[in-house]
Amino acid sequence: MNKSTGGPPFIRGLKSLPDWLKTAIYYFLGVALVVIIWEIIHFAASNFVFPEFFLTLGKAFTFIGDSQVMTGLGYSILRIVISISIALVTGYIFGLLASYYSPLEQIFKPLVYILTSIPTASVILFLIIYTTKTCYIIVFLITFPIVYKAVLKGGKEVLNQYSYQLILEGRHSTKNFFKVMVPLTLPNLFMGLAQISGLALKSEVMGEVFMTSNHFIGIGKLIRDAYYNVEMERLFALTLLALMTMGIVDLILYLIQRKIEQVYKVKREKLFRLY
């Protein structure tokens, strides 16, 4: 008897396709699965509580012409950019120093662990009592450890790869630090950036939801107002718009990230991403 190999005809057919086409098909199937699950929840729950997917998607696209929504989204993105910029600079400096001077890694380890593990909601509730910059601080606290770890990992790899050359110049010489470590770890800095974009949006929106000032502007505040006004379709549409915006940013960063991986042979950190 002839035994069929390679699985069902559909799977065998996919194997013969180009890699880029297979990837596109897999992503399409993944999106379709999300839509199916969304529709199942929609029919299982009340239509008022959980709106239909395609109606929500259509409403999200209509917000592109809504000045209030675009202004709120713009302010949220601006705060994310500022917070991420601070996280990149500080994470790069501390990560580089910790990789070059190993005792610093042990000193920083408890702080980084706490920042990684502490419940975000608890920090927000504490911060809103004392400062109006809660959203900036939350995004920074969430993204800084990831940048730090990416640069720390890259610095250690540089030290291992060029250990002999570094010893010749002096293991901890200033020249080695600025002429070798700084330029060779820059790709890891961008790898850290590519990992934090989605988390930055989540933490920014979470922080904005807790902001009570009437003068505060942001997509998270619009989502909260929609909830208070029991406008569930608007709530889900605003959320979908924020996800699509960050998805576009993630795609751009992913394409640049792949180029960096190919040129510098830098591997990304093991953190879940869509792309």
Short mmCIF file of C-alpha atoms in Angstrom, two decimals, residues 30 33 39 47 76 83 92 105 134 160 197 201-202 217 230 235:
data_model
loop_
_atom_site.label_atom_id
_atom_site.label_comp_id
_atom_site.label_asym_id
_atom_site.label_seq_id
_atom_site.Cartn_x
_atom_site.Cartn_y
_atom_site.Cartn_z
CA GLY A 30 -5.10 33.96 12.22
CA LEU A 33 -9.88 33.06 13.70
CA GLU A 39 -18.59 36.90 16.35
CA ASN A 47 -25.69 42.88 21.01
CA SER A 76 -1.54 59.59 23.35
CA SER A 83 8.20 58.22 27.46
CA TYR A 92 20.76 52.06 27.01
CA GLU A 105 24.28 44.05 36.88
CA THR A 134 1.17 59.37 35.60
CA ASN A 160 32.38 37.59 24.61
CA SER A 197 5.86 49.58 21.11
CA LEU A 201 0.26 51.56 23.97
CA LYS A 202 -1.32 49.20 26.51
CA ILE A 217 -6.78 64.55 26.28
CA VAL A 230 -22.66 53.18 27.92
CA LEU A 235 -15.74 51.90 23.09
#
